[in-house]
Coordinates of C-alpha atoms in Angstrom, one line a residue:
X1 CA 133.3 78.6 95.0
X2 CA 135.2 79.9 92.0
X3 CA 132.0 78.0 90.3
X4 CA 129.7 79.1 92.0
X5 CA 130.8 82.5 92.2
X6 CA 130.7 83.1 88.4
X7 CA 127.2 80.9 88.1
X8 CA 125.5 84.1 90.5
X9 CA 126.8 86.5 88.2
X10 CA 125.8 84.4 85.3
X11 CA 122.4 85.0 87.0
X12 CA 123.1 87.6 87.8
X13 CA 123.2 88.9 83.9
X14 CA 120.7 87.6 83.0
X15 CA 117.9 89.2 85.2
X16 CA 119.3 92.9 84.9
X17 CA 118.9 91.8 80.9
X18 CA 115.3 91.0 82.1
X19 CA 114.8 94.6 83.4
X20 CA 116.7 96.1 80.7
X21 CA 114.7 94.8 78.2
X22 CA 111.2 95.5 80.2
X23 CA 112.2 98.8 80.3
X24 CA 112.7 99.2 76.9
X25 CA 110.1 96.9 75.9
X26 CA 107.2 99.6 77.9
X27 CA 109.5 102.7 76.5
X28 CA 109.3 101.5 73.1
X29 CA 105.3 99.9 73.4
X30 CA 103.4 102.5 75.2
X31 CA 100.3 101.0 75.6
X32 CA 98.1 102.8 77.1
X33 CA 99.4 105.7 76.7
X34 CA 100.9 103.8 80.3
X35 CA 105.2 105.4 79.4
X36 CA 102.9 109.2 80.8
X37 CA 104.4 111.5 82.8
X38 CA 103.9 109.6 86.0
X39 CA 102.2 113.7 87.6
X40 CA 99.4 113.4 84.3
X41 CA 97.0 110.8 86.3
X42 CA 95.7 110.1 82.2
X43 CA 92.0 108.7 83.0
X44 CA 90.0 105.8 82.0
X45 CA 88.5 107.7 79.8
X46 CA 91.2 109.0 77.9
X47 CA 92.8 106.0 77.6
X48 CA 90.4 104.4 75.8
X49 CA 88.9 107.1 73.8
X50 CA 92.6 108.9 72.2
X51 CA 95.4 110.2 74.5
X52 CA 95.8 114.0 74.1
X53 CA 97.5 115.5 71.7
X54 CA 99.7 117.7 74.1
X55 CA 101.0 115.7 77.2
X56 CA 100.6 116.9 80.6
X57 CA 103.7 118.6 82.4
X58 CA 106.0 116.1 82.8
X59 CA 107.3 114.7 86.7
X60 CA 110.4 112.2 84.9
X61 CA 112.9 111.4 88.0
X62 CA 115.7 113.5 88.0
X63 CA 118.6 111.7 86.3
X64 CA 121.6 113.2 88.4
X65 CA 121.3 110.8 91.1
X66 CA 120.9 107.6 89.0
X67 CA 124.5 108.1 87.9
X68 CA 125.5 109.5 91.5
X69 CA 125.2 106.7 93.1
X70 CA 126.6 104.2 90.3
X71 CA 129.9 106.8 91.0
X72 CA 129.9 106.1 94.2
X73 CA 129.6 102.1 93.4
X74 CA 132.8 103.0 91.1
X75 CA 134.3 104.4 93.9
X76 CA 133.6 100.6 96.1
X77 CA 134.5 98.7 93.3
X78 CA 137.6 100.8 92.9
X79 CA 138.5 100.1 96.7
X80 CA 137.8 96.6 96.6
X81 CA 140.4 96.2 93.6
X82 CA 143.0 97.4 95.9
X83 CA 142.3 96.0 98.7
X84 CA 142.6 92.9 96.4
X85 CA 146.0 94.2 94.7
X86 CA 147.2 94.4 97.8
X87 CA 147.0 90.8 99.0
X88 CA 148.6 89.9 95.4
X89 CA 151.6 91.9 96.6
X90 CA 151.7 90.4 99.9
X91 CA 149.9 94.3 101.6
X92 CA 147.9 92.9 104.5
X93 CA 147.3 95.8 105.8
X94 CA 145.5 97.8 102.2
X95 CA 143.5 94.5 102.4
X96 CA 142.2 95.1 105.3
X97 CA 142.0 99.4 104.2
X98 CA 140.9 98.3 101.0
X99 CA 137.7 96.0 101.5
X100 CA 136.6 98.2 104.5
X101 CA 136.9 101.3 103.5
X102 CA 134.8 99.8 100.2
X103 CA 132.6 98.5 103.0
X104 CA 131.5 102.0 104.0
X105 CA 130.9 103.6 101.1
X106 CA 129.0 100.8 99.8
X107 CA 126.4 101.3 102.5
X108 CA 127.4 104.7 101.6
X109 CA 125.2 104.0 98.3
X110 CA 122.4 101.7 100.0
X111 CA 121.8 105.1 101.9
X112 CA 121.3 107.2 99.0
X113 CA 119.3 104.4 96.9
X114 CA 117.4 104.7 99.8
X115 CA 116.3 108.2 99.8
X116 CA 116.3 108.6 95.8
X117 CA 113.2 106.0 95.9
X118 CA 111.2 108.1 98.5
X119 CA 112.0 110.7 96.8
X120 CA 110.4 110.3 94.5
X121 CA 107.5 112.1 92.6
X122 CA 105.7 108.8 91.9
X123 CA 105.3 105.8 92.9
X124 CA 104.6 102.1 91.3
X125 CA 100.3 102.6 90.7
X126 CA 101.6 105.8 88.3
X127 CA 102.2 103.8 84.8
X128 CA 104.1 101.7 83.8
X129 CA 107.2 104.0 83.7
X130 CA 107.1 104.5 87.6
X131 CA 106.6 100.9 88.1
X132 CA 110.0 99.8 85.4
X133 CA 112.1 103.1 87.4
X134 CA 110.6 101.3 90.8
X135 CA 111.6 98.0 89.6
X136 CA 115.2 99.2 88.3
X137 CA 115.7 101.0 91.8
X138 CA 114.5 97.7 93.6
X139 CA 117.4 95.7 92.1
X140 CA 120.3 98.2 92.7
X141 CA 119.0 97.8 96.2
X142 CA 119.8 94.5 96.0
X143 CA 123.2 94.8 94.6
X144 CA 124.0 96.3 97.1
X145 CA 122.7 94.9 100.2
X146 CA 124.5 91.6 98.5
X147 CA 127.4 94.0 98.2
X148 CA 127.8 95.2 102.0
X149 CA 127.2 91.0 103.5
X150 CA 130.0 90.5 100.4
X151 CA 132.0 93.4 101.6
X152 CA 131.5 92.8 105.2
X153 CA 132.8 88.9 104.8
X154 CA 136.3 90.0 103.2
X155 CA 137.0 92.6 105.3
X156 CA 135.9 90.6 108.5
X157 CA 137.8 87.2 106.8
X158 CA 141.1 89.3 105.6
X159 CA 141.6 90.4 109.7
X160 CA 141.8 87.5 110.3
X161 CA 144.5 86.5 107.7
X162 CA 142.1 84.3 106.4
X163 CA 142.6 86.5 102.7
X164 CA 146.8 86.7 102.4
X165 CA 148.7 87.0 99.6
X166 CA 148.7 83.6 99.2
X167 CA 145.2 82.6 99.6
X168 CA 143.8 86.4 97.4
X169 CA 141.0 84.7 95.6
X170 CA 138.3 86.0 98.0
X171 CA 139.0 89.6 97.3
X172 CA 139.4 88.6 93.8
X173 CA 136.2 87.2 93.2
X174 CA 135.1 89.9 94.9
X175 CA 135.9 92.5 93.0
X176 CA 135.2 90.9 89.6
X177 CA 131.3 91.1 90.9
X178 CA 131.5 94.4 92.2
X179 CA 132.7 95.1 88.9
X180 CA 130.1 93.5 86.6
X181 CA 126.8 95.4 89.9
X182 CA 129.4 98.9 88.7
X183 CA 128.1 97.4 84.3
X184 CA 124.6 96.3 86.0
X185 CA 124.2 100.4 88.0
X186 CA 125.5 102.5 84.6
X187 CA 122.8 100.6 82.1
X188 CA 119.8 101.6 84.4
X189 CA 121.2 105.2 84.8
X190 CA 121.8 105.0 81.0
X191 CA 117.9 104.0 80.4
X192 CA 116.6 106.5 82.7
X193 CA 118.8 109.5 81.1
X194 CA 118.3 108.7 77.3
X195 CA 114.8 106.5 77.7
X196 CA 112.1 109.0 79.3
X197 CA 109.6 110.0 76.7
X198 CA 108.7 106.6 74.8
X199 CA 109.1 107.6 70.9
X200 CA 105.6 105.7 70.5
X201 CA 103.0 108.4 69.9
X202 CA 100.0 107.0 69.0
X203 CA 100.2 103.8 71.3
X204 CA 98.0 100.9 71.0
X205 CA 94.6 101.4 73.4
X206 CA 93.9 98.5 74.7
X207 CA 89.8 98.6 76.3
X208 CA 89.6 98.0 79.9
X209 CA 87.6 95.2 81.9
X210 CA 83.5 96.2 83.3
X211 CA 81.1 94.4 85.7
X212 CA 78.1 93.5 83.5

């Protein structure tokens, strides 16, 4: 189980790093002005001839919700660590309380994440910025579903006495994984806060296919 968990974390880290690299690459390259504000609606004629000198009014995603959801995930992680440390001390009630509250807080984080992604002022087809942000949020939702599954398992096993002061490694493993997920969330918050407007004001222009 421990080896499987570490392999899962390594695979998860690789996937998250790939998302970070993709976001940063698209932000820096800005091909065809595709990193333009999602509400700009650049036409094919504009992107195939010249980028407007004055960019349209931006409708980028608000920064606050990314950080707020990150803090909720950190709270859930802290509660799981509290439960794990309680188990190490032989405090079964503390383990059950920490795991249960962590599970509930993670469910709240999933609700907040869904509200954010469903209220963005853009869709996946509104340029590379919109696609990159939506993919980051989709990754967050995937992580939260995993945390909910893990948290529910730790809580139920703790109630049955299958996790206690003599058998605490599952709570420890859950705490480690939740710590990594918190890191993944803060990476997304940093990207969407500090890498917003592309620095490439003279992007490469690629043509489009037309039917002859």
